[in-house]
Amino acid sequence: MAKKPTFWDKFKRRASPKKRRKSKRPETFELEASPGRKIHLTDVSLRDGHQSLLATRMRTEDLIPTAEQLDAVGLWSLEVWGGATFDACLRFLKEDPWERLKAFRQAAPNTRLQMLLRGQNLVGYRHYADDVLEQFIVKSAEHGIDVFRIFDALNDIRNLQSAIRVVRQCNKHVQATICYTVSPVHSLHHFVEQAKRLEDLGTDSICIKDMAGLLPPFEAYALVKRLKAAVRVPVHLHTHYTSGMASMSSLMAVLGGLDVLDTALSPLAGGTSHPPTETFIAALRKTPYDTGLDLSKFAPITSQLREARKKYHQFESDYTGVDTDVLLSQVPGGMISNLASQLAEQNAIEKMKEVLEEIPLVRKDMGYPPLVTPTSQIVGTQATLNVITGERYKVITNEAKNYFLGLYGEPPGSLDSATQQKAIADDAPISNRPADNLAPELQEAAKELSEHDVSEEDVLSYTLFPSVALQFLHERASGDLRPEPLEPLPEGGRGGGQQGLHLAPMEFNVTLHGESYHVRISGSGRTVDGKKPYYIKVDDKLEEIFLEPLQEVLASGPDAPVSTDTRSDAAKGERPKPSGPGDVTTPMPGRVVKILVAEGATVAADEPVIVIEAMKMENQVTAPIEGTVKAIYVSEGDLVNSEETLIRLE
């Protein structure tokens, strides 16, 4: 008796080129499903999920229970470390990132742990010397990382070679990565040739990293199919949901021959994150590509993670949903939210459209780099400066200058010669591997920390993020590590133990000079220097405002004044507003990293006098005139904005 044909048999007959009817279209697409095989999943909730949706703010205590439960379900790997998590642990969460990794290893002993490594940039925003890279990888492997996903923002393979070599020496899994993007200088042929070179270097698998969600479904099928024909190692897909195409593209990649797919648990999926893990388990069930995972085991895990997410409601953003504008701007969602925050601090949120229009122009000037850390920050910050200052490249960040000097690697396309000349002046660009020009760093870093009680891991943290790590080490030594506070969830009157609670207005009409406006409060951010950002809609137009309380009353009692002068020294007027030609200001809000002059020193016009970190990029601020340093109004570590005088020259 003949076997009854299955759906997949019928599908293959319909999809086969021999059975396809001739089309009148000028171009045809022939789809032939790849042979059946088990599709493996990597869950990225514990790293990229909350990095994409919650600004990397989830604390280890809320991630470990999920890791413990996921350890038993049979995933190919768990992505738990790297990317922005290292910086966020030190800067915001006041956690030791190395201790977080150890905790994950203990919580998930049976599952591969995976990290995202930015090639020679490691987990930072600049290239580090080879001694730093080697020690960082060795320690990461020692504390639990099994799979190192290694990428370079420019797809410059020279920047991956050392990392690949060291990971192999540690007997860990090398997953070399292709950063997918769209530009006049990128093509499928370009990506396939890169994959061949990565295989020659000894990678164990290859990942397609679609950080902005730009990979269309049919191109996903074609790219994976061509990669599988060109290389022998497994192919892995990492795609974001920003454009809304991620699930479609992922399914087409499976049909093209994909081996492993990145997904995120549903409470941290979608928007600027990834396709849902549970959805793909269900979608592939009882097909030739069945994951073999039991969907019922995920229900309690997702329920617990959904509750944990609520604690971080203050980091929810209007810019983390599906946004099809990315298909035109190619700006990743996380980058958009960062830009919005910076513009809001400058009281220039209305310039967002101009910045988004400027980004592709800056990217073209820089030879079409893929927009992924750190190039996304370099391009985004420079575009923002071009708009805010009212003149293109009037102010050029240190990182942009270093980019044009070749210190990040070889750009995919040609640089704009006029812009490059303006950025580097008389300096000569390099053409060799950038790290070959870097002297060893660890020994000097250890000397600088000689008076502190530190470990080898602490020295690495300090080398990667000097000012942030040093502050962390001081606070740890004094027992004063305090993570940024989490705002309580509004209880809606359910907190029976609290007396006299009442509803506060969230939506109302405001009448001013006879004009009425409909206002709704959409959310708020964290307080910085006594100022709290609120996101409000005025006649359905989203605005960001900052409130600085000068006097408050008890909401549940009589209207008695309460002294709450929480303003910083700067807010109280200790830093004067710029008034003269010798007043040094920052073009963007940020943090003082280093003061390069002392009071009484003589400086030349355009000489660097202070370094400001903004949007994770360091920017040298130069002297506006030749003169003598009369006063310095800031200290290293201070938060500053463009309406303050930082240094006065006369």
Coordinates of N, CA and C in Angstrom, one line a residue, residues 350-549:
E350 N 13.0 67.9 19.1 CA 12.3 68.2 17.8 C 13.3 68.0 16.7
K351 N 14.6 67.8 16.9 CA 15.6 67.7 15.9 C 15.8 66.2 15.5
M352 N 15.0 65.3 16.1 CA 15.2 63.9 15.9 C 15.1 63.5 14.4
K353 N 14.2 64.1 13.7 CA 14.0 63.8 12.3 C 15.3 64.2 11.5
E354 N 15.8 65.4 11.8 CA 17.0 65.9 11.2 C 18.2 65.0 11.4
V355 N 18.3 64.5 12.7 CA 19.4 63.6 13.0 C 19.3 62.3 12.2
L356 N 18.1 61.7 12.2 CA 17.8 60.5 11.4 C 18.1 60.7 9.9
E357 N 17.9 61.9 9.4 CA 18.2 62.1 8.0 C 19.7 62.3 7.8
E358 N 20.4 62.8 8.9 CA 21.9 63.0 8.8 C 22.7 61.8 8.9
I359 N 22.2 60.8 9.7 CA 22.9 59.5 9.9 C 23.3 58.8 8.6
P360 N 22.4 58.7 7.6 CA 22.9 58.0 6.4 C 23.9 58.8 5.7
L361 N 23.9 60.1 5.8 CA 24.9 61.0 5.2 C 26.3 60.8 5.8
V362 N 26.3 60.8 7.2 CA 27.6 60.5 7.9 C 28.1 59.1 7.6
R363 N 27.1 58.2 7.5 CA 27.5 56.8 7.2 C 28.2 56.7 5.8
K364 N 27.7 57.4 4.9 CA 28.2 57.4 3.5 C 29.6 58.0 3.6
D365 N 29.8 59.2 4.3 CA 31.1 59.8 4.4 C 32.1 58.8 5.0
M366 N 31.7 57.9 5.9 CA 32.5 57.0 6.6 C 32.7 55.6 5.9
G367 N 32.2 55.6 4.6 CA 32.4 54.3 3.9 C 31.4 53.2 4.2
Y368 N 30.2 53.6 4.6 CA 29.1 52.6 4.8 C 29.4 51.5 5.8
P369 N 29.9 51.9 7.0 CA 30.0 50.9 8.1 C 28.7 50.3 8.5
P370 N 28.6 49.0 8.8 CA 27.4 48.5 9.5 C 27.2 49.2 10.8
L371 N 25.9 49.5 11.1 CA 25.6 50.3 12.3 C 25.4 49.3 13.5
V372 N 26.5 49.0 14.1 CA 26.5 48.1 15.3 C 27.6 48.7 16.2
T373 N 27.5 48.4 17.5 CA 28.6 48.9 18.4 C 30.0 48.5 18.0
P374 N 30.9 49.5 17.9 CA 30.8 50.9 18.3 C 30.5 51.8 17.1
T375 N 30.4 51.3 15.9 CA 30.2 52.3 14.8 C 28.9 53.0 14.9
S376 N 27.9 52.3 15.4 CA 26.6 53.0 15.6 C 26.7 54.2 16.5
Q377 N 27.5 54.1 17.6 CA 27.7 55.2 18.4 C 28.5 56.3 17.7
I378 N 29.5 55.9 17.0 CA 30.4 56.9 16.3 C 29.6 57.7 15.3
V379 N 28.8 57.0 14.5 CA 28.0 57.6 13.4 C 26.9 58.4 14.1
G380 N 26.2 57.8 15.0 CA 25.1 58.5 15.7 C 25.5 59.8 16.4
T381 N 26.6 59.7 17.2 CA 27.0 60.9 17.9 C 27.5 62.0 17.0
Q382 N 28.2 61.6 15.9 CA 28.7 62.6 15.0 C 27.5 63.3 14.2
A383 N 26.5 62.5 13.9 CA 25.3 63.0 13.2 C 24.6 64.0 14.1
T384 N 24.5 63.6 15.4 CA 23.8 64.5 16.4 C 24.6 65.8 16.5
L385 N 25.9 65.7 16.6 CA 26.7 67.0 16.7 C 26.5 67.8 15.5
N386 N 26.5 67.2 14.3 CA 26.3 68.0 13.1 C 25.0 68.8 13.1
V387 N 24.0 68.2 13.6 CA 22.7 68.9 13.7 C 22.6 69.9 14.8
I388 N 23.1 69.5 16.0 CA 23.0 70.4 17.1 C 23.8 71.7 16.9
T389 N 25.0 71.5 16.4 CA 25.9 72.7 16.2 C 25.5 73.5 15.0
G390 N 24.7 73.0 14.1 CA 24.3 73.7 13.0 C 25.3 73.7 11.8
E391 N 26.4 73.0 12.0 CA 27.4 72.9 10.9 C 28.0 71.5 10.9
R392 N 28.0 70.9 9.7 CA 28.5 69.6 9.6 C 30.0 69.5 10.0
Y393 N 30.4 68.6 10.9 CA 31.7 68.4 11.3 C 32.4 69.6 11.9
K394 N 31.6 70.5 12.5 CA 32.2 71.7 13.2 C 32.9 71.1 14.5
V395 N 32.3 70.1 15.1 CA 32.9 69.4 16.2 C 33.0 67.9 15.8
I396 N 34.2 67.4 15.9 CA 34.4 66.0 15.5 C 34.9 65.2 16.8
T397 N 34.2 64.1 17.1 CA 34.5 63.3 18.3 C 35.9 62.7 18.1
N398 N 36.5 62.3 19.3 CA 37.7 61.6 19.2 C 37.6 60.3 18.4
E399 N 36.4 59.6 18.6 CA 36.2 58.3 18.0 C 36.1 58.5 16.5
A400 N 35.4 59.5 16.1 CA 35.3 59.8 14.6 C 36.6 60.1 14.0
K401 N 37.4 60.8 14.7 CA 38.8 61.1 14.2 C 39.6 59.8 14.1
N402 N 39.5 59.0 15.1 CA 40.2 57.7 15.1 C 39.7 56.8 14.0
Y403 N 38.4 56.8 13.8 CA 37.8 56.0 12.7 C 38.5 56.4 11.3
F404 N 38.5 57.8 11.1 CA 39.1 58.2 9.8 C 40.6 58.0 9.8
L405 N 41.3 57.8 10.9 CA 42.7 57.5 10.9 C 42.9 56.0 10.7
G406 N 41.9 55.2 10.6 CA 42.0 53.7 10.4 C 42.2 53.0 11.7
L407 N 42.0 53.6 12.9 CA 42.3 52.9 14.1 C 41.2 51.9 14.5
Y408 N 40.1 51.9 13.8 CA 39.0 50.9 14.0 C 39.1 49.8 13.0
G409 N 39.9 50.0 11.9 CA 40.0 49.0 10.9 C 39.7 49.6 9.5
E410 N 39.6 48.7 8.5 CA 39.4 49.2 7.2 C 37.9 49.3 6.9
P411 N 37.4 50.5 6.5 CA 36.0 50.7 6.2 C 35.6 49.8 5.0
P412 N 34.3 49.4 4.9 CA 33.8 48.6 3.7 C 34.0 49.4 2.4
G413 N 33.7 50.7 2.4 CA 33.8 51.5 1.2 C 34.8 52.7 1.3
S414 N 34.8 53.5 0.3 CA 35.7 54.6 0.3 C 35.3 55.7 1.3
L415 N 36.2 56.4 1.9 CA 35.9 57.5 2.8 C 35.8 58.8 2.0
D416 N 35.0 59.7 2.5 CA 34.9 61.0 1.9 C 36.2 61.8 2.2
S417 N 36.9 62.1 1.2 CA 38.3 62.6 1.4 C 38.3 64.0 2.1
A418 N 37.3 64.8 1.8 CA 37.3 66.1 2.4 C 36.9 66.0 3.9
T419 N 36.0 65.1 4.2 CA 35.7 64.9 5.7 C 36.8 64.3 6.4
Q420 N 37.5 63.3 5.8 CA 38.7 62.7 6.4 C 39.7 63.7 6.7
Q421 N 40.0 64.6 5.7 CA 41.1 65.6 5.9 C 40.7 66.5 7.1
K422 N 39.4 66.9 7.2 CA 39.0 67.8 8.2 C 39.1 67.1 9.6
A423 N 38.9 65.8 9.6 CA 38.9 65.0 10.9 C 40.4 64.8 11.4
I424 N 41.3 64.5 10.5 CA 42.6 64.0 10.9 C 43.7 65.1 10.8
A425 N 43.3 66.2 10.0 CA 44.3 67.3 9.9 C 45.6 66.8 9.3
D426 N 46.7 67.0 10.1 CA 48.0 66.6 9.6 C 48.5 65.2 10.0
D427 N 47.6 64.5 10.7 CA 47.9 63.1 11.1 C 47.8 62.1 9.9
A428 N 48.6 61.1 10.0 CA 48.7 60.1 8.9 C 47.8 58.9 9.2
P429 N 46.9 58.5 8.3 CA 46.1 57.3 8.6 C 47.0 56.0 8.5
I430 N 46.6 55.0 9.2 CA 47.3 53.7 9.2 C 46.6 52.8 8.2
S431 N 47.3 51.8 7.8 CA 46.8 50.8 6.9 C 46.9 49.3 7.4
N432 N 47.7 49.2 8.5 CA 47.9 47.8 9.1 C 46.8 47.5 10.1
R433 N 46.8 46.3 10.7 CA 45.9 45.9 11.8 C 46.0 46.9 12.9
P434 N 44.9 47.6 13.3 CA 45.0 48.6 14.3 C 45.7 48.2 15.6
A435 N 45.4 47.0 16.1 CA 46.0 46.5 17.4 C 47.5 46.4 17.3
D436 N 48.1 46.3 16.1 CA 49.5 46.2 16.0 C 50.2 47.5 16.4
N437 N 49.4 48.6 16.5 CA 50.0 49.9 16.9 C 49.8 50.1 18.4
L438 N 49.2 49.2 19.1 CA 48.9 49.4 20.5 C 50.0 48.7 21.4
A439 N 50.5 49.4 22.4 CA 51.4 48.9 23.3 C 50.6 48.1 24.4
P440 N 51.2 47.1 25.0 CA 50.6 46.3 26.1 C 50.0 47.3 27.2
E441 N 48.9 46.9 27.7 CA 48.2 47.8 28.6 C 48.0 47.3 30.1
L442 N 48.0 46.0 30.3 CA 47.7 45.4 31.6 C 48.7 45.8 32.7
Q443 N 49.9 45.8 32.3 CA 50.9 46.1 33.4 C 50.8 47.5 33.9
E444 N 50.6 48.4 33.0 CA 50.4 49.8 33.4 C 49.1 50.0 34.2
A445 N 48.1 49.3 33.8 CA 46.8 49.4 34.6 C 47.0 48.8 36.0
A446 N 47.7 47.7 36.1 CA 47.9 47.1 37.4 C 48.7 48.1 38.3
K447 N 49.7 48.8 37.7 CA 50.4 49.8 38.5 C 49.5 50.9 39.0
E448 N 48.6 51.3 38.2 CA 47.7 52.4 38.6 C 46.8 52.0 39.7
L449 N 46.5 50.7 39.8 CA 45.7 50.2 40.9 C 46.5 49.6 42.0
S450 N 47.7 49.8 42.1 CA 48.6 49.2 43.1 C 48.2 49.5 44.5
E451 N 47.6 50.6 44.8 CA 47.1 50.9 46.1 C 45.8 50.3 46.5
H452 N 45.2 49.6 45.5 CA 43.9 49.0 45.8 C 44.0 47.5 46.0
D453 N 43.1 46.9 46.7 CA 43.0 45.5 46.8 C 42.2 44.9 45.7
V454 N 42.9 44.5 44.6 CA 42.1 44.1 43.4 C 42.6 42.8 42.9
S455 N 41.7 42.2 42.1 CA 42.0 40.9 41.4 C 42.4 41.1 40.0
E456 N 42.8 40.0 39.3 CA 43.2 40.1 37.9 C 41.9 40.6 37.1
E457 N 40.8 40.1 37.5 CA 39.5 40.5 36.8 C 39.3 42.0 37.0
D458 N 39.6 42.5 38.2 CA 39.4 44.0 38.5 C 40.3 44.8 37.6
V459 N 41.5 44.3 37.4 CA 42.4 45.1 36.5 C 41.9 45.1 35.1
L460 N 41.3 44.0 34.6 CA 40.7 44.0 33.3 C 39.5 44.9 33.2
S461 N 38.7 45.0 34.2 CA 37.5 45.9 34.2 C 38.0 47.3 34.2
Y462 N 39.1 47.6 34.9 CA 39.6 49.0 34.9 C 40.2 49.3 33.6
T463 N 40.9 48.4 32.9 CA 41.5 48.6 31.6 C 40.4 48.9 30.6
L464 N 39.3 48.2 30.7 CA 38.2 48.4 29.7 C 37.4 49.7 30.0
F465 N 37.1 50.0 31.2 CA 36.3 51.2 31.6 C 37.0 51.9 32.8
P466 N 38.0 52.7 32.5 CA 38.8 53.3 33.6 C 38.0 54.0 34.6
S467 N 37.3 55.1 34.2 CA 36.6 55.9 35.2 C 35.4 55.2 35.8
V468 N 34.7 54.4 35.1 CA 33.5 53.7 35.6 C 34.0 52.6 36.6
A469 N 35.0 51.9 36.2 CA 35.5 50.8 37.1 C 36.1 51.3 38.3
L470 N 36.9 52.4 38.2 CA 37.5 53.0 39.4 C 36.5 53.5 40.4
Q471 N 35.4 54.1 39.9 CA 34.3 54.5 40.8 C 33.7 53.3 41.5
F472 N 33.5 52.2 40.7 CA 33.0 51.0 41.3 C 33.9 50.4 42.3
L473 N 35.2 50.4 42.1 CA 36.1 49.8 43.0 C 36.2 50.6 44.3
H474 N 36.1 51.9 44.2 CA 36.1 52.8 45.4 C 34.8 52.5 46.2
E475 N 33.7 52.4 45.6 CA 32.4 52.2 46.3 C 32.4 50.8 46.9
R476 N 32.9 49.8 46.2 CA 33.0 48.5 46.7 C 33.8 48.4 48.0
A477 N 35.0 49.1 48.0 CA 35.9 49.1 49.1 C 35.3 49.8 50.3
S478 N 34.4 50.8 50.1 CA 33.8 51.5 51.2 C 32.5 50.9 51.6
G479 N 32.0 49.9 50.9 CA 30.8 49.2 51.2 C 29.6 50.1 50.8
D480 N 29.8 50.9 49.7 CA 28.7 51.8 49.3 C 28.3 51.6 47.9
L481 N 28.2 50.4 47.5 CA 27.7 50.0 46.2 C 26.1 50.1 46.2
R482 N 25.6 51.1 45.5 CA 24.2 51.3 45.4 C 23.7 51.4 44.0
P483 N 23.0 50.4 43.5 CA 22.4 50.4 42.2 C 21.4 51.5 42.0
E484 N 21.2 52.0 40.8 CA 20.2 53.1 40.6 C 18.9 52.5 41.1
P485 N 18.1 53.3 41.8 CA 16.9 52.8 42.4 C 15.8 52.4 41.3
L486 N 15.0 51.4 41.7 CA 13.9 51.0 40.8 C 12.7 51.7 41.3
E487 N 11.9 52.3 40.5 CA 10.7 53.0 40.9 C 9.6 51.9 41.2
P488 N 8.9 52.1 42.3 CA 7.8 51.1 42.6 C 6.7 51.2 41.5
L489 N 6.1 50.0 41.4 CA 5.0 49.9 40.5 C 3.8 50.7 41.1
P490 N 3.0 51.4 40.3 CA 1.8 52.0 40.8 C 0.8 50.9 41.3
E491 N 0.4 51.0 42.5 CA -0.4 49.9 43.1 C -1.9 50.1 42.9
G492 N -2.3 51.3 42.4 CA -3.8 51.5 42.2 C -4.6 51.3 43.4
G493 N -4.0 51.6 44.6 CA -4.8 51.5 45.8 C -4.8 50.2 46.5
R494 N -4.0 49.2 45.9 CA -4.0 47.8 46.5 C -3.1 47.7 47.7
G495 N -2.2 48.7 48.0 CA -1.4 48.6 49.1 C -2.1 48.9 50.4
G496 N -2.8 47.9 51.0 CA -3.6 48.1 52.1 C -3.0 48.6 53.3
G497 N -1.6 48.5 53.4 CA -0.9 49.0 54.6 C -0.7 50.4 54.5
Q498 N -0.9 51.1 53.4 CA -0.6 52.5 53.3 C -1.9 53.3 53.4
Q499 N -1.9 54.3 54.2 CA -3.1 55.1 54.5 C -3.1 56.4 53.6
G500 N -4.3 56.8 53.3 CA -4.5 58.1 52.7 C -4.1 58.2 51.2
L501 N -3.9 57.0 50.5 CA -3.5 57.1 49.1 C -4.7 57.6 48.3
H502 N -4.3 58.4 47.2 CA -5.4 58.8 46.3 C -4.9 58.8 44.9
L503 N -5.8 58.8 44.0 CA -5.4 58.8 42.6 C -4.8 60.1 42.1
A504 N -3.8 60.1 41.3 CA -3.2 61.3 40.7 C -3.6 61.3 39.2
P505 N -3.8 62.5 38.7 CA -4.2 62.6 37.3 C -3.1 62.2 36.3
M506 N -3.5 61.4 35.3 CA -2.5 60.9 34.3 C -2.9 61.5 32.9
E507 N -4.2 61.9 32.8 CA -4.6 62.5 31.5 C -5.6 63.6 31.9
F508 N -5.4 64.8 31.2 CA -6.2 65.9 31.6 C -6.1 67.0 30.4
N509 N -7.0 68.0 30.5 CA -6.9 69.1 29.6 C -6.3 70.3 30.3
V510 N -5.5 71.0 29.6 CA -4.8 72.2 30.1 C -5.2 73.4 29.3
T511 N -5.7 74.5 29.9 CA -6.1 75.7 29.2 C -5.1 76.8 29.6
L512 N -4.5 77.4 28.5 CA -3.5 78.4 28.7 C -3.8 79.5 27.7
H513 N -4.0 80.7 28.3 CA -4.3 81.9 27.4 C -5.5 81.6 26.5
G514 N -6.5 80.9 27.0 CA -7.6 80.6 26.2 C -7.5 79.4 25.2
E515 N -6.3 78.8 25.1 CA -6.0 77.7 24.2 C -6.1 76.4 25.1
S516 N -6.8 75.4 24.6 CA -6.9 74.1 25.4 C -6.0 73.1 24.7
Y517 N -5.3 72.3 25.6 CA -4.5 71.2 25.1 C -4.8 69.9 25.9
H518 N -4.8 68.8 25.1 CA -5.1 67.5 25.7 C -3.7 66.9 26.1
V519 N -3.5 66.6 27.4 CA -2.2 66.1 27.9 C -2.4 64.8 28.5
R520 N -1.5 63.8 28.2 CA -1.5 62.5 28.8 C 0.0 62.2 29.2
I521 N 0.2 61.8 30.4 CA 1.5 61.3 30.9 C 1.7 59.9 30.5
S522 N 2.8 59.6 29.6 CA 3.0 58.3 29.1 C 4.0 57.5 29.9
G523 N 4.9 58.2 30.6 CA 5.9 57.5 31.4 C 6.9 58.5 31.9
S524 N 7.9 57.9 32.6 CA 9.0 58.8 33.2 C 10.3 58.0 33.2
G525 N 11.4 58.7 33.4 CA 12.7 58.1 33.5 C 13.3 58.3 34.8
R526 N 14.5 58.0 35.0 CA 15.2 58.1 36.3 C 15.7 59.5 36.6
T527 N 15.7 59.9 37.8 CA 16.1 61.2 38.2 C 17.6 61.4 38.2
V528 N 18.1 62.4 37.5 CA 19.5 62.7 37.4 C 19.7 64.1 37.9
D529 N 20.6 64.3 38.9 CA 20.9 65.7 39.4 C 19.6 66.4 39.8
G530 N 18.7 65.7 40.4 CA 17.4 66.3 40.8 C 16.4 66.5 39.8
K531 N 16.7 66.2 38.5 CA 15.7 66.4 37.4 C 15.2 65.1 36.9
K532 N 13.9 65.0 36.8 CA 13.2 63.8 36.4 C 12.6 64.0 35.1
P533 N 12.9 63.1 34.1 CA 12.3 63.3 32.8 C 10.9 62.6 32.8
Y534 N 9.9 63.3 32.2 CA 8.6 62.8 31.9 C 8.3 62.8 30.5
Y535 N 7.6 61.7 30.0 CA 7.2 61.6 28.6 C 5.7 61.9 28.5
I536 N 5.3 63.0 27.9 CA 3.9 63.4 27.8 C 3.5 63.5 26.4
K537 N 2.2 63.3 26.1 CA 1.7 63.5 24.8 C 0.8 64.8 24.9
V538 N 1.1 65.8 24.1 CA 0.3 67.0 24.0 C -0.4 67.0 22.7
D539 N -1.7 66.8 22.7 CA -2.5 66.7 21.5 C -1.9 65.6 20.6
D540 N -1.6 64.4 21.2 CA -1.0 63.2 20.6 C 0.4 63.4 20.1
K541 N 1.1 64.4 20.4 CA 2.5 64.6 20.0 C 3.3 64.3 21.2
L542 N 4.2 63.3 21.1 CA 5.1 62.9 22.2 C 6.1 64.0 22.5
E543 N 6.3 64.4 23.7 CA 7.3 65.4 24.1 C 8.0 64.8 25.4
E544 N 9.2 65.3 25.6 CA 9.9 64.9 26.9 C 10.2 66.2 27.6
I545 N 9.8 66.2 28.9 CA 10.0 67.4 29.7 C 10.8 67.0 31.0
F546 N 11.5 67.9 31.6 CA 12.3 67.7 32.8 C 11.7 68.5 34.0
L547 N 11.4 67.9 35.1 CA 10.8 68.6 36.2 C 11.9 68.5 37.3
E548 N 12.1 69.7 37.9 CA 13.1 69.8 39.0 C 12.4 70.3 40.2
P549 N 12.0 69.4 41.2 CA 11.2 69.9 42.3 C 12.0 70.8 43.2

